[in-house]
Amino acid sequence: PKPKIMHRTLNNIKGKILVIGDIHGCYDEMIQLYNSTDNEDFDAIICVGDLVNKGPKSLQVIRHIRTTPNWYSIRGNHDDSVLRGALSCNENHKYKQMTMEFNDDDIVWLAELPYTITIPNLNIVIVHAGFTPNVPMEEQTIQTMTTIRNIVDTSTTEDKKEIPWASAWNGPQTVIFGHDARRGIQNSYGGKAIGIDSGAVYGNGLTGLILPERKLITIPTPEYCPVGKD
């Protein structure tokens, strides 16, 4: 189900913000990352989605973000998949067993996660996967916002090759995104787009981005899941 609010705006955020990359059930590491900031006084902690699946403590991740003041999240493709499992009548659904631990509040909270969060005073928007360049946010599809990694390069007449969508993004807002663990941290697009999925669940570290200074921090993580495994 679509959330009531697809695109959320946080208008009253004036201080520091911590944005956390794809967590995938790495609850202990999420807390360690937060603690590694020496408990800075953040106005908001915002997660880029894919809170669940692959790692060991998906429910704890959901409960912490759901019940802790000033913690927010957007919806990723794995959150969508797990939500479908929770609402499915098919007992053999891939994620049905995992969601048996979830209570109604957990499921409703997941269902109401937005697909973007905008911070107007920083001219920043946070999305799970990304956007199609030159398309207004209201016209971006859910599939794009939760799964896009590449677009076809139209800047050349040669054979069309795929390039990272972020390399073609020209604003107007800076985009912070996750979803692309194979590329890891992406911070070479002139500040217009910053990717922070370093692949925590694959043993490649959990990354956060402190705003407004755009300071990247990464803590080590064990390998809970081989790369490429669903």
PDB file of C-alpha atoms in Angstrom:
ATOM      1  CA  PRO A   1       0.000   0.000   0.000  1.00  0.00           C
ATOM      2  CA  LYS A   2       1.082   3.552  -0.667  1.00  0.00           C
ATOM      3  CA  PRO A   3       1.671   5.765   2.383  1.00  0.00           C
ATOM      4  CA  LYS A   4      -0.655   8.705   2.971  1.00  0.00           C
ATOM      5  CA  ILE A   5       2.338  11.019   2.552  1.00  0.00           C
ATOM      6  CA  MET A   6       4.621   9.953  -0.307  1.00  0.00           C
ATOM      7  CA  HIS A   7       7.010  12.897   0.072  1.00  0.00           C
ATOM      8  CA  ARG A   8       7.623  14.187   3.597  1.00  0.00           C
ATOM      9  CA  THR A   9       9.110  17.589   4.412  1.00  0.00           C
ATOM     10  CA  LEU A  10      10.872  18.391   7.701  1.00  0.00           C
ATOM     11  CA  ASN A  11      10.564  22.161   7.949  1.00  0.00           C
ATOM     12  CA  ASN A  12      11.747  22.699  11.504  1.00  0.00           C
ATOM     13  CA  ILE A  13      15.185  21.082  11.294  1.00  0.00           C
ATOM     14  CA  LYS A  14      17.781  23.784  11.992  1.00  0.00           C
ATOM     15  CA  GLY A  15      20.602  21.875  13.692  1.00  0.00           C
ATOM     16  CA  LYS A  16      22.694  18.836  12.834  1.00  0.00           C
ATOM     17  CA  ILE A  17      21.328  15.766  11.074  1.00  0.00           C
ATOM     18  CA  LEU A  18      22.710  12.227  10.873  1.00  0.00           C
ATOM     19  CA  VAL A  19      21.723  10.303   7.736  1.00  0.00           C
ATOM     20  CA  ILE A  20      22.351   6.541   7.966  1.00  0.00           C
ATOM     21  CA  GLY A  21      22.846   4.219   4.975  1.00  0.00           C
ATOM     22  CA  ASP A  22      21.148   0.856   4.316  1.00  0.00           C
ATOM     23  CA  ILE A  23      20.930  -0.955   7.677  1.00  0.00           C
ATOM     24  CA  HIS A  24      19.438  -4.321   6.630  1.00  0.00           C
ATOM     25  CA  GLY A  25      18.818  -5.569  10.158  1.00  0.00           C
ATOM     26  CA  CYS A  26      22.243  -4.530  11.497  1.00  0.00           C
ATOM     27  CA  TYR A  27      20.762  -3.128  14.709  1.00  0.00           C
ATOM     28  CA  ASP A  28      23.895  -3.314  16.879  1.00  0.00           C
ATOM     29  CA  GLU A  29      25.945  -1.569  14.215  1.00  0.00           C
ATOM     30  CA  MET A  30      23.297   1.133  13.800  1.00  0.00           C
ATOM     31  CA  ILE A  31      23.573   1.945  17.506  1.00  0.00           C
ATOM     32  CA  GLN A  32      27.378   1.807  17.346  1.00  0.00           C
ATOM     33  CA  LEU A  33      27.384   4.252  14.440  1.00  0.00           C
ATOM     34  CA  TYR A  34      25.174   6.654  16.362  1.00  0.00           C
ATOM     35  CA  ASN A  35      27.351   6.331  19.470  1.00  0.00           C
ATOM     36  CA  SER A  36      30.510   6.892  17.417  1.00  0.00           C
ATOM     37  CA  THR A  37      29.409  10.495  16.885  1.00  0.00           C
ATOM     38  CA  ASP A  38      30.003  11.128  20.614  1.00  0.00           C
ATOM     39  CA  ASN A  39      26.261  11.610  21.001  1.00  0.00           C
ATOM     40  CA  GLU A  40      26.200  14.867  19.100  1.00  0.00           C
ATOM     41  CA  ASP A  41      22.974  16.772  19.542  1.00  0.00           C
ATOM     42  CA  PHE A  42      21.193  15.834  16.319  1.00  0.00           C
ATOM     43  CA  ASP A  43      17.866  17.430  15.473  1.00  0.00           C
ATOM     44  CA  ALA A  44      17.112  14.372  13.345  1.00  0.00           C
ATOM     45  CA  ILE A  45      18.489  10.934  12.526  1.00  0.00           C
ATOM     46  CA  ILE A  46      17.205   9.857   9.107  1.00  0.00           C
ATOM     47  CA  CYS A  47      17.652   6.378   7.603  1.00  0.00           C
ATOM     48  CA  VAL A  48      17.692   5.920   3.827  1.00  0.00           C
ATOM     49  CA  GLY A  49      15.549   2.774   3.861  1.00  0.00           C
ATOM     50  CA  ASP A  50      16.165  -0.963   3.561  1.00  0.00           C
ATOM     51  CA  LEU A  51      15.915  -1.229   7.320  1.00  0.00           C
ATOM     52  CA  VAL A  52      15.148  -4.938   7.112  1.00  0.00           C
ATOM     53  CA  ASN A  53      16.173  -8.288   5.644  1.00  0.00           C
ATOM     54  CA  LYS A  54      19.547 -10.051   5.245  1.00  0.00           C
ATOM     55  CA  GLY A  55      20.866  -8.991   8.681  1.00  0.00           C
ATOM     56  CA  PRO A  56      20.056 -10.494  12.090  1.00  0.00           C
ATOM     57  CA  LYS A  57      17.828  -7.941  13.857  1.00  0.00           C
ATOM     58  CA  SER A  58      15.280  -6.408  11.504  1.00  0.00           C
ATOM     59  CA  LEU A  59      12.572  -6.142  14.159  1.00  0.00           C
ATOM     60  CA  GLN A  60      14.879  -4.353  16.605  1.00  0.00           C
ATOM     61  CA  VAL A  61      15.801  -1.836  13.902  1.00  0.00           C
ATOM     62  CA  ILE A  62      12.127  -1.124  13.185  1.00  0.00           C
ATOM     63  CA  ARG A  63      11.196  -0.820  16.872  1.00  0.00           C
ATOM     64  CA  HIS A  64      14.089   1.519  17.652  1.00  0.00           C
ATOM     65  CA  ILE A  65      13.386   3.934  14.801  1.00  0.00           C
ATOM     66  CA  ARG A  66       9.628   3.749  15.330  1.00  0.00           C
ATOM     67  CA  THR A  67       9.744   4.524  19.056  1.00  0.00           C
ATOM     68  CA  THR A  68      12.752   6.839  19.436  1.00  0.00           C
ATOM     69  CA  PRO A  69      12.104  10.600  19.175  1.00  0.00           C
ATOM     70  CA  ASN A  70      13.721  12.413  16.225  1.00  0.00           C
ATOM     71  CA  TRP A  71      14.475   9.182  14.314  1.00  0.00           C
ATOM     72  CA  TYR A  72      12.967   8.958  10.820  1.00  0.00           C
ATOM     73  CA  SER A  73      13.155   6.673   7.819  1.00  0.00           C
ATOM     74  CA  ILE A  74      12.077   6.417   4.235  1.00  0.00           C
ATOM     75  CA  ARG A  75      10.959   3.252   2.476  1.00  0.00           C
ATOM     76  CA  GLY A  76      13.329   1.077   0.472  1.00  0.00           C
ATOM     77  CA  ASN A  77      12.649  -1.856  -1.840  1.00  0.00           C
ATOM     78  CA  HIS A  78      13.300  -4.405   0.915  1.00  0.00           C
ATOM     79  CA  ASP A  79      10.923  -2.593   3.263  1.00  0.00           C
ATOM     80  CA  ASP A  80       8.293  -2.767   0.505  1.00  0.00           C
ATOM     81  CA  SER A  81       8.915  -6.497   0.033  1.00  0.00           C
ATOM     82  CA  VAL A  82       8.718  -7.280   3.734  1.00  0.00           C
ATOM     83  CA  LEU A  83       5.544  -5.210   4.044  1.00  0.00           C
ATOM     84  CA  ARG A  84       3.968  -7.239   1.227  1.00  0.00           C
ATOM     85  CA  GLY A  85       4.945 -10.405   3.097  1.00  0.00           C
ATOM     86  CA  ALA A  86       3.392  -9.155   6.325  1.00  0.00           C
ATOM     87  CA  LEU A  87       0.116  -8.360   4.572  1.00  0.00           C
ATOM     88  CA  SER A  88       0.033 -11.498   2.412  1.00  0.00           C
ATOM     89  CA  CYS A  89      -2.438 -14.304   3.041  1.00  0.00           C
ATOM     90  CA  ASN A  90       0.065 -16.723   1.534  1.00  0.00           C
ATOM     91  CA  GLU A  91       1.803 -18.528   4.382  1.00  0.00           C
ATOM     92  CA  ASN A  92       4.579 -19.511   1.952  1.00  0.00           C
ATOM     93  CA  HIS A  93       5.428 -15.910   1.052  1.00  0.00           C
ATOM     94  CA  LYS A  94       9.194 -15.399   1.154  1.00  0.00           C
ATOM     95  CA  TYR A  95       9.008 -12.967   4.092  1.00  0.00           C
ATOM     96  CA  LYS A  96       5.908 -14.256   5.907  1.00  0.00           C
ATOM     97  CA  GLN A  97       7.856 -16.168   8.555  1.00  0.00           C
ATOM     98  CA  MET A  98      10.121 -13.222   9.307  1.00  0.00           C
ATOM     99  CA  THR A  99       7.193 -10.866   9.811  1.00  0.00           C
ATOM    100  CA  MET A 100       5.387 -13.169  12.243  1.00  0.00           C
ATOM    101  CA  GLU A 101       7.243 -11.285  14.995  1.00  0.00           C
ATOM    102  CA  PHE A 102       5.911  -7.934  13.841  1.00  0.00           C
ATOM    103  CA  ASN A 103       2.929  -6.451  15.653  1.00  0.00           C
ATOM    104  CA  ASP A 104       0.243  -4.248  14.105  1.00  0.00           C
ATOM    105  CA  ASP A 105       2.055  -1.052  15.098  1.00  0.00           C
ATOM    106  CA  ASP A 106       5.209  -2.226  13.323  1.00  0.00           C
ATOM    107  CA  ILE A 107       3.301  -3.017  10.126  1.00  0.00           C
ATOM    108  CA  VAL A 108       1.293   0.222  10.127  1.00  0.00           C
ATOM    109  CA  TRP A 109       4.485   2.206  10.718  1.00  0.00           C
ATOM    110  CA  LEU A 110       6.232   0.490   7.799  1.00  0.00           C
ATOM    111  CA  ALA A 111       3.210   1.117   5.581  1.00  0.00           C
ATOM    112  CA  GLU A 112       3.278   4.844   6.351  1.00  0.00           C
ATOM    113  CA  LEU A 113       6.988   5.405   5.665  1.00  0.00           C
ATOM    114  CA  PRO A 114       7.377   8.047   2.935  1.00  0.00           C
ATOM    115  CA  TYR A 115       9.493   7.549  -0.175  1.00  0.00           C
ATOM    116  CA  THR A 116      11.388  10.822   0.258  1.00  0.00           C
ATOM    117  CA  ILE A 117      12.245  13.251   3.042  1.00  0.00           C
ATOM    118  CA  THR A 118      13.131  16.826   2.145  1.00  0.00           C
ATOM    119  CA  ILE A 119      15.134  19.235   4.328  1.00  0.00           C
ATOM    120  CA  PRO A 120      14.268  22.619   2.801  1.00  0.00           C
ATOM    121  CA  ASN A 121      16.769  24.776   4.694  1.00  0.00           C
ATOM    122  CA  LEU A 122      19.632  22.577   3.407  1.00  0.00           C
ATOM    123  CA  ASN A 123      18.132  22.118  -0.089  1.00  0.00           C
ATOM    124  CA  ILE A 124      18.518  18.353   0.402  1.00  0.00           C
ATOM    125  CA  VAL A 125      16.208  15.445  -0.418  1.00  0.00           C
ATOM    126  CA  ILE A 126      16.764  11.911   0.871  1.00  0.00           C
ATOM    127  CA  VAL A 127      15.548   8.924  -1.173  1.00  0.00           C
ATOM    128  CA  HIS A 128      16.343   5.227  -1.054  1.00  0.00           C
ATOM    129  CA  ALA A 129      17.656   4.584  -4.566  1.00  0.00           C
ATOM    130  CA  GLY A 130      17.437   7.778  -6.585  1.00  0.00           C
ATOM    131  CA  PHE A 131      15.593   9.695  -9.274  1.00  0.00           C
ATOM    132  CA  THR A 132      15.343   9.920 -13.019  1.00  0.00           C
ATOM    133  CA  PRO A 133      17.088  13.213 -13.878  1.00  0.00           C
ATOM    134  CA  ASN A 134      14.941  16.050 -15.262  1.00  0.00           C
ATOM    135  CA  VAL A 135      11.696  14.519 -13.993  1.00  0.00           C
ATOM    136  CA  PRO A 136       9.750  16.365 -11.223  1.00  0.00           C
ATOM    137  CA  MET A 137       9.660  14.555  -7.881  1.00  0.00           C
ATOM    138  CA  GLU A 138       5.879  14.177  -8.023  1.00  0.00           C
ATOM    139  CA  GLU A 139       6.244  12.274 -11.303  1.00  0.00           C
ATOM    140  CA  GLN A 140       8.942   9.864 -10.110  1.00  0.00           C
ATOM    141  CA  THR A 141       7.620   6.300  -9.834  1.00  0.00           C
ATOM    142  CA  ILE A 142       7.898   4.190  -6.707  1.00  0.00           C
ATOM    143  CA  GLN A 143       9.970   1.678  -8.656  1.00  0.00           C
ATOM    144  CA  THR A 144      12.410   4.399  -9.658  1.00  0.00           C
ATOM    145  CA  MET A 145      12.724   5.826  -6.141  1.00  0.00           C
ATOM    146  CA  THR A 146      13.332   2.392  -4.612  1.00  0.00           C
ATOM    147  CA  THR A 147      15.364   0.554  -7.268  1.00  0.00           C
ATOM    148  CA  ILE A 148      17.115   2.841  -9.760  1.00  0.00           C
ATOM    149  CA  ARG A 149      20.892   2.552 -10.075  1.00  0.00           C
ATOM    150  CA  ASN A 150      21.616   3.313 -13.720  1.00  0.00           C
ATOM    151  CA  ILE A 151      20.220   5.279 -16.632  1.00  0.00           C
ATOM    152  CA  VAL A 152      21.046   5.154 -20.327  1.00  0.00           C
ATOM    153  CA  ASP A 153      23.627   7.779 -21.282  1.00  0.00           C
ATOM    154  CA  THR A 154      21.942  10.054 -23.834  1.00  0.00           C
ATOM    155  CA  SER A 155      24.839  12.517 -24.064  1.00  0.00           C
ATOM    156  CA  THR A 156      26.517  10.596 -26.868  1.00  0.00           C
ATOM    157  CA  THR A 157      25.380   9.198 -30.204  1.00  0.00           C
ATOM    158  CA  GLU A 158      27.486   6.080 -29.695  1.00  0.00           C
ATOM    159  CA  ASP A 159      26.042   2.804 -28.449  1.00  0.00           C
ATOM    160  CA  LYS A 160      23.890   3.612 -25.459  1.00  0.00           C
ATOM    161  CA  LYS A 161      25.710   2.637 -22.292  1.00  0.00           C
ATOM    162  CA  GLU A 162      24.425   2.706 -18.736  1.00  0.00           C
ATOM    163  CA  ILE A 163      25.793   5.244 -16.276  1.00  0.00           C
ATOM    164  CA  PRO A 164      24.980   5.953 -12.601  1.00  0.00           C
ATOM    165  CA  TRP A 165      21.830   8.077 -12.446  1.00  0.00           C
ATOM    166  CA  ALA A 166      23.607  10.310  -9.928  1.00  0.00           C
ATOM    167  CA  SER A 167      26.283  11.252 -12.447  1.00  0.00           C
ATOM    168  CA  ALA A 168      23.588  12.932 -14.567  1.00  0.00           C
ATOM    169  CA  TRP A 169      21.777  14.620 -11.669  1.00  0.00           C
ATOM    170  CA  ASN A 170      21.913  18.417 -11.791  1.00  0.00           C
ATOM    171  CA  GLY A 171      19.557  19.321  -8.979  1.00  0.00           C
ATOM    172  CA  PRO A 172      17.999  21.590  -8.058  1.00  0.00           C
ATOM    173  CA  GLN A 173      18.279  19.724  -4.748  1.00  0.00           C
ATOM    174  CA  THR A 174      21.204  17.687  -3.483  1.00  0.00           C
ATOM    175  CA  VAL A 175      20.165  14.037  -3.210  1.00  0.00           C
ATOM    176  CA  ILE A 176      21.367  11.653  -0.489  1.00  0.00           C
ATOM    177  CA  PHE A 177      20.668   8.020  -1.339  1.00  0.00           C
ATOM    178  CA  GLY A 178      21.502   4.376  -0.626  1.00  0.00           C
ATOM    179  CA  HIS A 179      20.672   1.106  -2.431  1.00  0.00           C
ATOM    180  CA  ASP A 180      23.903   0.763  -4.425  1.00  0.00           C
ATOM    181  CA  ALA A 181      26.234  -1.304  -2.241  1.00  0.00           C
ATOM    182  CA  ARG A 182      28.245  -2.549  -5.217  1.00  0.00           C
ATOM    183  CA  ARG A 183      29.439   0.993  -5.933  1.00  0.00           C
ATOM    184  CA  GLY A 184      29.764   1.774  -2.223  1.00  0.00           C
ATOM    185  CA  ILE A 185      30.137   5.364  -1.062  1.00  0.00           C
ATOM    186  CA  GLN A 186      29.539   7.738  -3.979  1.00  0.00           C
ATOM    187  CA  ASN A 187      30.781  11.255  -3.386  1.00  0.00           C
ATOM    188  CA  SER A 188      32.258  12.335  -6.717  1.00  0.00           C
ATOM    189  CA  TYR A 189      29.287  14.049  -8.341  1.00  0.00           C
ATOM    190  CA  GLY A 190      30.153  17.641  -7.470  1.00  0.00           C
ATOM    191  CA  GLY A 191      28.073  17.585  -4.304  1.00  0.00           C
ATOM    192  CA  LYS A 192      24.819  17.153  -6.238  1.00  0.00           C
ATOM    193  CA  ALA A 193      24.285  13.546  -5.118  1.00  0.00           C
ATOM    194  CA  ILE A 194      25.881  11.502  -2.338  1.00  0.00           C
ATOM    195  CA  GLY A 195      25.490   7.716  -2.057  1.00  0.00           C
ATOM    196  CA  ILE A 196      25.998   6.228   1.414  1.00  0.00           C
ATOM    197  CA  ASP A 197      25.242   2.504   1.032  1.00  0.00           C
ATOM    198  CA  SER A 198      28.664   1.048   1.819  1.00  0.00           C
ATOM    199  CA  GLY A 199      27.277  -2.496   2.163  1.00  0.00           C
ATOM    200  CA  ALA A 200      26.960  -2.950   5.929  1.00  0.00           C
ATOM    201  CA  VAL A 201      25.336  -6.369   5.782  1.00  0.00           C
ATOM    202  CA  TYR A 202      28.098  -7.614   3.439  1.00  0.00           C
ATOM    203  CA  GLY A 203      30.824  -6.732   5.929  1.00  0.00           C
ATOM    204  CA  ASN A 204      31.839  -3.472   4.254  1.00  0.00           C
ATOM    205  CA  GLY A 205      30.893  -1.063   7.024  1.00  0.00           C
ATOM    206  CA  LEU A 206      27.846   1.034   7.937  1.00  0.00           C
ATOM    207  CA  THR A 207      28.085   4.650   6.818  1.00  0.00           C
ATOM    208  CA  GLY A 208      26.509   7.846   8.078  1.00  0.00           C
ATOM    209  CA  LEU A 209      26.595  11.389   6.772  1.00  0.00           C
ATOM    210  CA  ILE A 210      26.570  14.302   9.216  1.00  0.00           C
ATOM    211  CA  LEU A 211      24.822  17.433   7.956  1.00  0.00           C
ATOM    212  CA  PRO A 212      25.226  20.277   7.280  1.00  0.00           C
ATOM    213  CA  GLU A 213      29.007  19.740   7.101  1.00  0.00           C
ATOM    214  CA  ARG A 214      28.622  16.592   4.945  1.00  0.00           C
ATOM    215  CA  LYS A 215      31.070  14.598   7.042  1.00  0.00           C
ATOM    216  CA  LEU A 216      31.132  10.876   6.209  1.00  0.00           C
ATOM    217  CA  ILE A 217      31.676   8.327   8.984  1.00  0.00           C
ATOM    218  CA  THR A 218      31.908   4.551   8.587  1.00  0.00           C
ATOM    219  CA  ILE A 219      32.149   1.863  11.264  1.00  0.00           C
ATOM    220  CA  PRO A 220      33.231  -1.759  10.635  1.00  0.00           C
ATOM    221  CA  THR A 221      30.562  -4.456  10.291  1.00  0.00           C
ATOM    222  CA  PRO A 222      30.723  -8.261  10.159  1.00  0.00           C
ATOM    223  CA  GLU A 223      29.559 -10.095   7.057  1.00  0.00           C
ATOM    224  CA  TYR A 224      26.031 -11.318   7.721  1.00  0.00           C
ATOM    225  CA  CYS A 225      25.168 -12.071   4.104  1.00  0.00           C
ATOM    226  CA  PRO A 226      27.208 -12.869   0.974  1.00  0.00           C
ATOM    227  CA  VAL A 227      27.082 -10.242  -1.765  1.00  0.00           C
ATOM    228  CA  GLY A 228      24.370 -11.016  -4.286  1.00  0.00           C
ATOM    229  CA  LYS A 229      22.214 -13.130  -1.980  1.00  0.00           C
ATOM    230  CA  ASP A 230      18.609 -12.007  -1.493  1.00  0.00           C
TER     231      ASP A 230
END
